[in-house]
Coordinates of C-alpha atoms in Angstrom, one line a residue:
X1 CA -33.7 32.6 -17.4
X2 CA -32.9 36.1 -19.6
X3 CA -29.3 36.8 -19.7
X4 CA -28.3 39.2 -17.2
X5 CA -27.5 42.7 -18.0
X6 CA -23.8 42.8 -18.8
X7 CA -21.6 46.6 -18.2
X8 CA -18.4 48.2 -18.2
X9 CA -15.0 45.9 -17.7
X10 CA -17.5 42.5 -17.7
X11 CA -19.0 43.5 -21.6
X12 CA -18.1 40.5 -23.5
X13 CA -16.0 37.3 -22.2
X14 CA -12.6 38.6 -23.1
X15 CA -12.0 39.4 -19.2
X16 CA -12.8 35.8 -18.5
X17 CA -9.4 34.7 -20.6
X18 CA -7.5 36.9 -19.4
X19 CA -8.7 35.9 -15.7
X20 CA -7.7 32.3 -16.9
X21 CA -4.3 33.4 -18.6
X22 CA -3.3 35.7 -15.1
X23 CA -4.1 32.2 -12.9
X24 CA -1.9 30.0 -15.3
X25 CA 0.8 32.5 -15.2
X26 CA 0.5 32.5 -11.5
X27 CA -0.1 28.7 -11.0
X28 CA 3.2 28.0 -13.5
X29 CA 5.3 30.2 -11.6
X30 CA 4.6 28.4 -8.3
X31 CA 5.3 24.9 -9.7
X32 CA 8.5 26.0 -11.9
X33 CA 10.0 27.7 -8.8
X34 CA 9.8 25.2 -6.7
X35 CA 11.3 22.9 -9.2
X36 CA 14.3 25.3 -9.4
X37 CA 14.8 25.2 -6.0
X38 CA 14.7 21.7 -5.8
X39 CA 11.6 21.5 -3.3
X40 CA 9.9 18.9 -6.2
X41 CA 9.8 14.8 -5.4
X42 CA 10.4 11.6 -6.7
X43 CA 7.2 10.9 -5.8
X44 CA 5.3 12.5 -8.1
X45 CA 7.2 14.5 -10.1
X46 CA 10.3 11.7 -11.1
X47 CA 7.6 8.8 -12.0
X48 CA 5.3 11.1 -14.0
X49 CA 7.6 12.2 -15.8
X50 CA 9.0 8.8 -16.4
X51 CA 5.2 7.9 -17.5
X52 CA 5.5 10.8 -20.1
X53 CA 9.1 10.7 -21.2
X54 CA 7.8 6.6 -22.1
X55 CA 5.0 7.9 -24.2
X56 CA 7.1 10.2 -26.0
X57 CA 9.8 7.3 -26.8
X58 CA 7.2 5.3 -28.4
X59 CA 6.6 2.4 -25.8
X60 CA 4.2 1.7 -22.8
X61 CA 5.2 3.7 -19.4
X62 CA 7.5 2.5 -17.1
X63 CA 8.5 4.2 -13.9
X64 CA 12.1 3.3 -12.6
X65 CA 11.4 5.3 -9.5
X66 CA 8.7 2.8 -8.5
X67 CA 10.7 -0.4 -9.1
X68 CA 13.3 -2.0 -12.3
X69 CA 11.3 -1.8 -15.4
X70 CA 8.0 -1.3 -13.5
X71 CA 4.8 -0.9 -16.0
X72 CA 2.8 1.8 -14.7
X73 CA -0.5 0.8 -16.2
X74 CA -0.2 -1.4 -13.4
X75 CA -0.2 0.7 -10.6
X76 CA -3.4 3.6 -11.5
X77 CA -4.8 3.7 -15.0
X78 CA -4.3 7.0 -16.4
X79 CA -3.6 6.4 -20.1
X80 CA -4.7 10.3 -20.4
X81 CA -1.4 11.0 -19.7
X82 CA 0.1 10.4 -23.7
X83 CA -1.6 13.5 -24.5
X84 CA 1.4 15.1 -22.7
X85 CA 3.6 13.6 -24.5
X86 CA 3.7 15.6 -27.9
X87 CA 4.8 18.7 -26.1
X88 CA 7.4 16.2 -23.6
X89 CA 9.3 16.3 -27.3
X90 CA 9.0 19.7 -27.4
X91 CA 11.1 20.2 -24.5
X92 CA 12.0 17.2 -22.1
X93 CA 11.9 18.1 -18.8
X94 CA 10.1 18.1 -15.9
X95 CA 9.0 21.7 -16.7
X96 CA 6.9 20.5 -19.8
X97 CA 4.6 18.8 -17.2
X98 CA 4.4 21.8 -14.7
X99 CA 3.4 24.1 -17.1
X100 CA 1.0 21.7 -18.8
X101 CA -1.0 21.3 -15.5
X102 CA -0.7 24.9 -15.0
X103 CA -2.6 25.3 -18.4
X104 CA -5.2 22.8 -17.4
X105 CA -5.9 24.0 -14.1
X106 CA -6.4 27.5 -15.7
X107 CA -9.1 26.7 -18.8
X108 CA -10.8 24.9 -16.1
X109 CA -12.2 28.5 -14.8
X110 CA -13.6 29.7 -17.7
X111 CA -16.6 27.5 -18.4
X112 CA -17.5 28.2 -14.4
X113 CA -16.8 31.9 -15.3
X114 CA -19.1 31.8 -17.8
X115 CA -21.9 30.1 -16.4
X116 CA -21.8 32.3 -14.0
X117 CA -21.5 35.2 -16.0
X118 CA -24.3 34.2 -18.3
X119 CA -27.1 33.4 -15.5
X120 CA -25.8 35.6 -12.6
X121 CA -23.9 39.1 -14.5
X122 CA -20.6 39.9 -15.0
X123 CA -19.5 40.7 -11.6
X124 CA -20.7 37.0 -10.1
X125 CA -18.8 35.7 -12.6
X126 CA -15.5 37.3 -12.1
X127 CA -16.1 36.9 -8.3
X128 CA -16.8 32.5 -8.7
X129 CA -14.3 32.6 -11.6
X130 CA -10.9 34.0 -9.2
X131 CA -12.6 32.8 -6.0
X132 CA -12.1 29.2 -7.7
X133 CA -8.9 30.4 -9.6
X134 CA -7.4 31.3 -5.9
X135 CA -9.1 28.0 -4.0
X136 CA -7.5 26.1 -1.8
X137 CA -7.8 22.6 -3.3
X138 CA -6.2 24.3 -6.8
X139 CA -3.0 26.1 -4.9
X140 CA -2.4 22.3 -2.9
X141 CA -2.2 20.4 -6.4
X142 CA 0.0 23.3 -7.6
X143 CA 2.0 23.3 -4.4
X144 CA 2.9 19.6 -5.2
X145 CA 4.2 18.7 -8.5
X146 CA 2.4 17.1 -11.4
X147 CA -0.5 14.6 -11.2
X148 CA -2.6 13.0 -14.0
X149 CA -6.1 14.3 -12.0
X150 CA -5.3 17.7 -13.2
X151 CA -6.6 16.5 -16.6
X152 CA -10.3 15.9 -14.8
X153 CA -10.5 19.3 -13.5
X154 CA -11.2 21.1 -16.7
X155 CA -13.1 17.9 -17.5
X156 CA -15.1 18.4 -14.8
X157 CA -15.7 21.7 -15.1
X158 CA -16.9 21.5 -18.8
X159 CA -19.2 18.7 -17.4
X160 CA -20.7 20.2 -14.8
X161 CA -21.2 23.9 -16.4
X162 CA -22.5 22.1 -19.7
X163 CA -25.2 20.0 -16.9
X164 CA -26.2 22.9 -15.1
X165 CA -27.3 24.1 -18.3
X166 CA -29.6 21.0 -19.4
X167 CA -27.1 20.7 -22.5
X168 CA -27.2 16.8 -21.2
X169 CA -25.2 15.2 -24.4
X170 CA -22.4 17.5 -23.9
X171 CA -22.4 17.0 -20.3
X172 CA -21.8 13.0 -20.5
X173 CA -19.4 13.6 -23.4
X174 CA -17.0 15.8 -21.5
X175 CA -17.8 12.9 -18.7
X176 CA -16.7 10.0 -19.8
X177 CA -12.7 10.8 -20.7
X178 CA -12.5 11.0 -16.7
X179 CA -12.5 7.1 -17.2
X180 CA -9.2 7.0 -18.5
X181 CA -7.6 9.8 -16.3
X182 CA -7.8 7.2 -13.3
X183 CA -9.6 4.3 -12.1
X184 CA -11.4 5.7 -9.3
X185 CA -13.2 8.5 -11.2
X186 CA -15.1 5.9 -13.0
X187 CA -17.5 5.7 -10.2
X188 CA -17.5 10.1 -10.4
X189 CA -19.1 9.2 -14.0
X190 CA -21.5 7.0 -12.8
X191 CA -22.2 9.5 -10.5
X192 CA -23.2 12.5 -13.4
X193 CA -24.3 9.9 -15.4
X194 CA -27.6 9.4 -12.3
X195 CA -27.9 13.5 -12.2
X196 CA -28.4 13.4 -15.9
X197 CA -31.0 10.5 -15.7
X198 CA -32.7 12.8 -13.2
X199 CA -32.4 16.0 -15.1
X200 CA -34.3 14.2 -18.1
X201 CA -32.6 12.0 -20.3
X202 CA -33.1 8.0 -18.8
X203 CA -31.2 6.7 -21.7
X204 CA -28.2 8.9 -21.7
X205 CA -28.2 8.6 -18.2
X206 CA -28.3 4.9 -17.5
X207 CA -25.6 4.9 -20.7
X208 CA -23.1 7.3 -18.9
X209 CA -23.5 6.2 -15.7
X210 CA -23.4 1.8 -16.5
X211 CA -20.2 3.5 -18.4
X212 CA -18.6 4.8 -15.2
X213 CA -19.1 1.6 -13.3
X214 CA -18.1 -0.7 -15.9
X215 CA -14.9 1.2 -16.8
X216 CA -13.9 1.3 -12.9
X217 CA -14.4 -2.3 -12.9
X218 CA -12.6 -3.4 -15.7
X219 CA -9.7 -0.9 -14.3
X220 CA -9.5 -2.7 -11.1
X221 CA -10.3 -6.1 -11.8
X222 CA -8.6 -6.7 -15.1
X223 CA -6.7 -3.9 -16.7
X224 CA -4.7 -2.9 -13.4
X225 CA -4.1 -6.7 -12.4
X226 CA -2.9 -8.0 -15.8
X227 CA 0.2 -5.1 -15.7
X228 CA 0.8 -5.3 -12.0
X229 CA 4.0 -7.7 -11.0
X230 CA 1.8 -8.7 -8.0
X231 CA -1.4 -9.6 -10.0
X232 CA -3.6 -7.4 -8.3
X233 CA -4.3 -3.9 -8.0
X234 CA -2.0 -2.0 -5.8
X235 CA -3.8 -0.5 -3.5
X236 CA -6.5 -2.9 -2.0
X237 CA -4.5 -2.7 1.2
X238 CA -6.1 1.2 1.5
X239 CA -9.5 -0.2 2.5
X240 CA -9.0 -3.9 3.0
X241 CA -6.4 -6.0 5.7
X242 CA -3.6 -5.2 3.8
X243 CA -3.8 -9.3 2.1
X244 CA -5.5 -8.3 -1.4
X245 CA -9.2 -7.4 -2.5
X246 CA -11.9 -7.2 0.2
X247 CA -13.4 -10.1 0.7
X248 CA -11.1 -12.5 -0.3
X249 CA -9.3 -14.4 2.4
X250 CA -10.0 -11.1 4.3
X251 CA -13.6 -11.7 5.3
X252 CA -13.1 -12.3 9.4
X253 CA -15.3 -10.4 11.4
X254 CA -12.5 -8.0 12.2
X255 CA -12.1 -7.2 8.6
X256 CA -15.5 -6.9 8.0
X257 CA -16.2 -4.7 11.3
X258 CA -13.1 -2.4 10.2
X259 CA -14.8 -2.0 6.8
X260 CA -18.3 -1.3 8.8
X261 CA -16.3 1.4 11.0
X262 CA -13.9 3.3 8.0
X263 CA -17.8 3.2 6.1
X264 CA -20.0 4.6 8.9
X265 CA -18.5 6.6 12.0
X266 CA -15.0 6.4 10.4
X267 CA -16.5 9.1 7.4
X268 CA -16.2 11.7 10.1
X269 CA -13.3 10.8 12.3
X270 CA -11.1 11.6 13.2
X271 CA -11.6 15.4 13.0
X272 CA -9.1 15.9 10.2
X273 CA -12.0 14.9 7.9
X274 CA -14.9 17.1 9.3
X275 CA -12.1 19.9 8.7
X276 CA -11.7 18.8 5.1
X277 CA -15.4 19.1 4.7
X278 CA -16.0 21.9 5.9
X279 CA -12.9 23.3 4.5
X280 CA -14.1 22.4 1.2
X281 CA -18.2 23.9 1.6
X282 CA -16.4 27.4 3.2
X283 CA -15.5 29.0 0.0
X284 CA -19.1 28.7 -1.5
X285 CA -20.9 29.6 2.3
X286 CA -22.5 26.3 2.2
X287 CA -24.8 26.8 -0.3
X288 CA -23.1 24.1 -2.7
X289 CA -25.1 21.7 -0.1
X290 CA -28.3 23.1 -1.7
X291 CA -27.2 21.8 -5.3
X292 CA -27.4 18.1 -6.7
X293 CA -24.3 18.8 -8.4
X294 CA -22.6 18.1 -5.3
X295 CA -23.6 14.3 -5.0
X296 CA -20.8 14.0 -8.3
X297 CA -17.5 14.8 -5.2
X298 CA -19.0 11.6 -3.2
X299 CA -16.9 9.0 -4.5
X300 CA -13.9 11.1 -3.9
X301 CA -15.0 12.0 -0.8
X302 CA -15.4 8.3 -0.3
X303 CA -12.5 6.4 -1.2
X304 CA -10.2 9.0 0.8
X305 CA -12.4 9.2 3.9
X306 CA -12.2 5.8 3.9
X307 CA -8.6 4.6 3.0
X308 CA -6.2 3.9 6.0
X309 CA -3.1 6.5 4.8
X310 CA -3.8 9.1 6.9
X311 CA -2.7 11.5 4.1
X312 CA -5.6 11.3 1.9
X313 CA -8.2 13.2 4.6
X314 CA -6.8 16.2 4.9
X315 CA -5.9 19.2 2.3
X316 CA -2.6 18.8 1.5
X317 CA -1.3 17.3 -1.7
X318 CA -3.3 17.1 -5.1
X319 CA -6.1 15.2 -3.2
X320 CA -8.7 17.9 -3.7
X321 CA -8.4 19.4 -7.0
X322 CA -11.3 17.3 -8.6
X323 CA -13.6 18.6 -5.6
X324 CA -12.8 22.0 -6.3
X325 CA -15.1 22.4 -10.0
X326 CA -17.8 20.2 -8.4
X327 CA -17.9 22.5 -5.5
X328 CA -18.0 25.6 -7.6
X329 CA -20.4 24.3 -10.4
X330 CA -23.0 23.3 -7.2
X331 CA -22.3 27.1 -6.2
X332 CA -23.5 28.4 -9.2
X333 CA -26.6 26.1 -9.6
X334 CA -27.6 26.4 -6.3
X335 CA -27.4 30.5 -6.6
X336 CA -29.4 30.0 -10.5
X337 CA -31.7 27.8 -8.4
X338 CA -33.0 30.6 -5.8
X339 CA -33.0 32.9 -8.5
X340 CA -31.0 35.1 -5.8
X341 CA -32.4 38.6 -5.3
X342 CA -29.5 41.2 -6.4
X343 CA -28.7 41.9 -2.5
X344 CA -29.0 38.5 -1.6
X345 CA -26.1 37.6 -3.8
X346 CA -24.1 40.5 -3.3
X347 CA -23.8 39.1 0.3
X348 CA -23.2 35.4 -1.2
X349 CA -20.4 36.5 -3.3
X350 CA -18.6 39.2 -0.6
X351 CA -18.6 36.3 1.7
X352 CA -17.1 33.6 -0.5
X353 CA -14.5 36.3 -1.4
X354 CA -13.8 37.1 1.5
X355 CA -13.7 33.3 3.2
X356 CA -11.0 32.6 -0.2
X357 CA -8.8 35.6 0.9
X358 CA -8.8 34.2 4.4
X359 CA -7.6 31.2 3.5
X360 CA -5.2 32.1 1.0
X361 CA -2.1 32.6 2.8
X362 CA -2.2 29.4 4.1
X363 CA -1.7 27.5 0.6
X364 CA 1.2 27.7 -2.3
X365 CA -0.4 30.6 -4.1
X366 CA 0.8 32.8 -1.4
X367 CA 4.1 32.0 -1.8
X368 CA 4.2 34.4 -4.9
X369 CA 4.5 37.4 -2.5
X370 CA 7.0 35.9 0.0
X371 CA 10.5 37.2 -0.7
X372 CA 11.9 33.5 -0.3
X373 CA 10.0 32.2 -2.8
X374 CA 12.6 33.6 -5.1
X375 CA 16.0 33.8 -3.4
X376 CA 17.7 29.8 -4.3
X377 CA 19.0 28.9 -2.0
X378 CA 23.4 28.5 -3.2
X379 CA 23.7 24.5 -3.1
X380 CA 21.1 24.5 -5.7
X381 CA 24.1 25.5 -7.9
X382 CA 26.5 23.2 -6.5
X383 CA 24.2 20.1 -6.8
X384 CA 23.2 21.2 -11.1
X385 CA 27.4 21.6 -10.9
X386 CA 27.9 17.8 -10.1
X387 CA 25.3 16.5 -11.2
X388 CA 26.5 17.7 -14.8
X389 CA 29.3 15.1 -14.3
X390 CA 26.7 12.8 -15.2
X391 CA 26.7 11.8 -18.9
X392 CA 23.4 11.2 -20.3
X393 CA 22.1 8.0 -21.1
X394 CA 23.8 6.5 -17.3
X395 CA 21.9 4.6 -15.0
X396 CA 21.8 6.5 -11.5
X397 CA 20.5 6.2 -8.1
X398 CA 19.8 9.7 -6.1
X399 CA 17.9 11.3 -3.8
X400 CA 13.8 11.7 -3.3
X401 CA 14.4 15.7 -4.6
X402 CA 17.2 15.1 -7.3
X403 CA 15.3 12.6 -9.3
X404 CA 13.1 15.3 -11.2
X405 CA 16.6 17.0 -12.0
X406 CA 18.0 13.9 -14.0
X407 CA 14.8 12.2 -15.1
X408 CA 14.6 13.6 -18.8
X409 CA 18.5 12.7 -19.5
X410 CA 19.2 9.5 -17.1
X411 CA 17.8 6.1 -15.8
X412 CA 17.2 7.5 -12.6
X413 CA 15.9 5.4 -9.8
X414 CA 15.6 6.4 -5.9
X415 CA 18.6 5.8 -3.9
X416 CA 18.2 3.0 -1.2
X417 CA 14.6 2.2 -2.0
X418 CA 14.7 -1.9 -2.3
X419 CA 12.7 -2.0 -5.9
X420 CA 15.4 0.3 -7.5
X421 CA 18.2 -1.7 -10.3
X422 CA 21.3 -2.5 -8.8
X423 CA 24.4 -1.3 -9.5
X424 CA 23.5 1.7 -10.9
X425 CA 26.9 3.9 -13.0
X426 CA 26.2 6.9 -10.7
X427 CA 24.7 7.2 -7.0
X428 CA 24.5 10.9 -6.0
X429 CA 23.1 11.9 -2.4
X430 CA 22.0 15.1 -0.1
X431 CA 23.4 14.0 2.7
X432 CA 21.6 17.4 4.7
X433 CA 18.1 16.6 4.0
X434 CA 16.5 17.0 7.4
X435 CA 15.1 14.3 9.5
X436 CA 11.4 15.9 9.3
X437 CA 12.2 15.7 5.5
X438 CA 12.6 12.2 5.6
X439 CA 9.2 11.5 6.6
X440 CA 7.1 11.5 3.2
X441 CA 5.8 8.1 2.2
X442 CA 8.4 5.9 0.8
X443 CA 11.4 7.2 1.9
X444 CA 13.5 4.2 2.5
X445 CA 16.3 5.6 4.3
X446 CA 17.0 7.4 7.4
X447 CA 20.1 9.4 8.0
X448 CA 21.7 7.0 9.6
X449 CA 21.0 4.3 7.2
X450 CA 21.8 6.5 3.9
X451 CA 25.4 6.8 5.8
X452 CA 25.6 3.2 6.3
X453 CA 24.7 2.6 2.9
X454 CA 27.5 5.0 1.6
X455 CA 30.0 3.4 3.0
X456 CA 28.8 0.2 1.8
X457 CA 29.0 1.5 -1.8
X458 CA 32.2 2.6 -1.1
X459 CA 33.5 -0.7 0.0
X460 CA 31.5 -2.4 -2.8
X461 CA 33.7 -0.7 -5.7
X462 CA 32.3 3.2 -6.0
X463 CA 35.0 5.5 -5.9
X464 CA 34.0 9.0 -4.7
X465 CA 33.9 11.7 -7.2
X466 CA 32.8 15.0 -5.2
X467 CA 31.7 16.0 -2.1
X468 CA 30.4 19.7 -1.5
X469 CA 28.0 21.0 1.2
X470 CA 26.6 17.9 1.7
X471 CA 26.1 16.4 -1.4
X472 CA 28.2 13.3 -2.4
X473 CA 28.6 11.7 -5.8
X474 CA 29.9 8.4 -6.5
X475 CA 30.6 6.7 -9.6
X476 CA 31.4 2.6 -9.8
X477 CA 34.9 1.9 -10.9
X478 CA 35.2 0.9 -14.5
X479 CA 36.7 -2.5 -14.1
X480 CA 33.4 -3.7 -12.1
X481 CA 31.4 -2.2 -14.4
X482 CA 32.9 -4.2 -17.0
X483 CA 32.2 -7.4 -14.9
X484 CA 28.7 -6.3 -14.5
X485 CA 28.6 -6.5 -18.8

């Protein structure tokens, strides 16, 4: 196809950088507000940042958060994240990782932008390029910390553009780094690896895709297993009985039916997945269906439609962000495909602008216009105040939303979750969280339990140090830390 005619404001591709520099500025000032207002996690935040700040010491990554000493390699494989590490020296903090996923997200829009620029005009790509910048699978991954898939989505997006244009080499080479972002994307390569073989090139194909498959196994059968205290990988329980891999010692008939149900009618039920689905196909009015590029978002589709946490079907969290360029690169070819008539996809892109703005308020890029967004709320201050008491180099226990506040100067583990090291110097906690709060996956302690707990430290030799609108900072008595020694 002849490349479009090109006018005004869309001459050249500078617009398309600046497009991309706008959406990192807004995605890092999402992610680095609500880190100042302490709305970021333990979970993920605190133990990424424990995988980086390892990296950047010299030695393989360990996550305190998720147990004493515990080797991450054994929980997903995502050696991808080092690359972080160089800039973690830079500046050590949990910041360093917000604005480096900020920057990935953002150069993942501008080979979109300019495939779509190059086969469709200027306008369809400025339209694809913020309608994808603005989607609602980018603003939930911003919404919600850092996490090492944000390295496939500009993968992914160089993949896919380079694919849609028959440049097959460069589309398997931009493919197979996804295998060590995390375990599970393996089978997304094997995936591109079958369009290429049907685009044209067996060879490469057959290559990429036995690549994908081989690198998943190895992951989860030997890599994963080998670092993991429990000898196997983590999360069998997702998709098995809970007792280790399918099939072994899990192979009863009620296993093997619940596998049949969570792999048939369980796809589409309950309804929180159809919404996903259909949430996903919205922004590009369907017409992603009509493109082969779409087959590459089935594993993902799989593996979450089909785990038992509840969490992973709907759109919240990070869970989407690799669907998002696979959704918008099968946008693109299936509007190159029907060599769309000039009204036809005015009407294509007006309606996936206008479905995008519709959505919109309902994700974290919205809260950029919301006046609370940046008022901090005062105990913010109060909590930086005592937790400066703490010297560097201590070993603490705090709460789920301090951790990513003392991770790049402390040991810092999660206060009253079993795996965390005993006897920590310093336990500080937010004794106002709200119940609803309390709720997220792994919290280990109710109120009335953190309270308990409290008291028990107390009695166990932790004198009190401060307590200030709700938060309480304890610090064990020096005589039993030298017994400890």
């Amino acid at each position: 196809m002849a490349d479009p005619p090109h006018k005004g404001r869309f001459d050249g591709t500078w617009w398309i950088w600046a497009m991309a520099g706008a959406l990192f500025v807004m995605y890092a000032a999402v992610s680095l507000r609500l880190h100042q207002r302490m709305l970021t996690s333990s979970y993920d935040l605190g133990i990424f940042e424990q995988v980086v700040r390892s990296y950047a010491e010299g030695h393989l990554p360990v996550s305190e958060v998720k147990g004493q000493g515990f080797p991450i390699l054994g929980d997903h494989f995502s050696p991808i994240l080092a690359l972080a590490a160089p800039f973690y020296r830079v500046w050590r903090g949990a910041e360093t990782l917000l604005v480096v996923q900020a920057a990935l997200l953002a150069v993942s829009v501008v080979p979109l932008a300019l495939w779509a620029r190059r086969t469709l005009g200027g306008p369809a790509g400025a339209v694809i390029g913020a309608c994808y910048g603005l989607s609602w699978g980018i603003a939930s991954g911003v919404g919600y910390d850092f996490h090492e898939v944000a390295f496939a989505v500009p993968l992914l997006a160089f993949s896919l553009a380079a694919l849609g244009n028959d440049r097959l080499t460069a589309a398997a080479c931009w493919a197979l780094p996804l295998l060590f972002v995390k375990e599970d994307l393996g089978l997304t390569v094997l995936v591109i690896g079958l369009v290429i073989a049907r685009r044209g090139d067996r060879g490469l194909g057959l290559f990429t895709a036995t690549a994908g498959l081989c690198g998943t196994v190895l992951a989860l059968f030997v890599v994963l297993p080998a670092f993991n205290p429990s000898g196997s990988f983590a999360y069998w329980s997702l998709v098995g009985d809970g007792s280790g891999a399918p099939g072994v010692d899990g192979g009863s008939a009620g296993s093997l039916l619940d596998l049949l149900h969570r792999g048939t009618i369980g796809l589409v039920t309950p309804q929180t997945k159809v919404s996903t689905l259909l949430l996903m196909l919205a922004p590009t009015v369907f017409l992603a269906m009509r493109s082969p590029l779409l087959w590459v978002a089935l594993p993902t589709l799989v593996w979450r439609f089909t785990s038992s946490n509840d969490l992973h079907w709907g759109t919240n969290y990070h869970y989407s962000l690799v669907l998002m360029p696979i959704v918008f690169a099968a946008f693109i070819d299936a509007l190159v495909r029907r060599g769309t008539r000039e009204r036809s996809l005015r009407r294509y892109l007006v309606g996936s602008a206008a479905i995008t703005l519709v959505i919109l308020p309902n994700f974290a890029l919205f809260q950029l216009v919301q006046p609370d967004t940046w008022r901090t709320d005062p105990r913010v201050a109060v909590a930086h105040r005592l937790m400066d008491k703490i010297p560097d180099g201590a070993r603490v226990q705090v709460s789920n939303e301090l951790v990513p506040q003392l991770t790049n100067r402390t040991s810092v583990g999660l206060y009253g979750s079993p795996g965390s090291r005993p006897n920590p110097q310093w336990i500080m906690v937010d004794t106002w969280v709200p119940a609803n709060a309390r709720l997220w996956p792994g919290a280990p302690l109710s109120a009335q339990a953190e309270q308990s707990q409290l008291e028990e430290n107390r009695r166990a030799g932790y004198d009190l140090v401060a307590a200030q609108d709700g938060f309480v900072l304890l610090h064990r008595r020096e005589v039993m830390q030298h017994r400890q020694s």
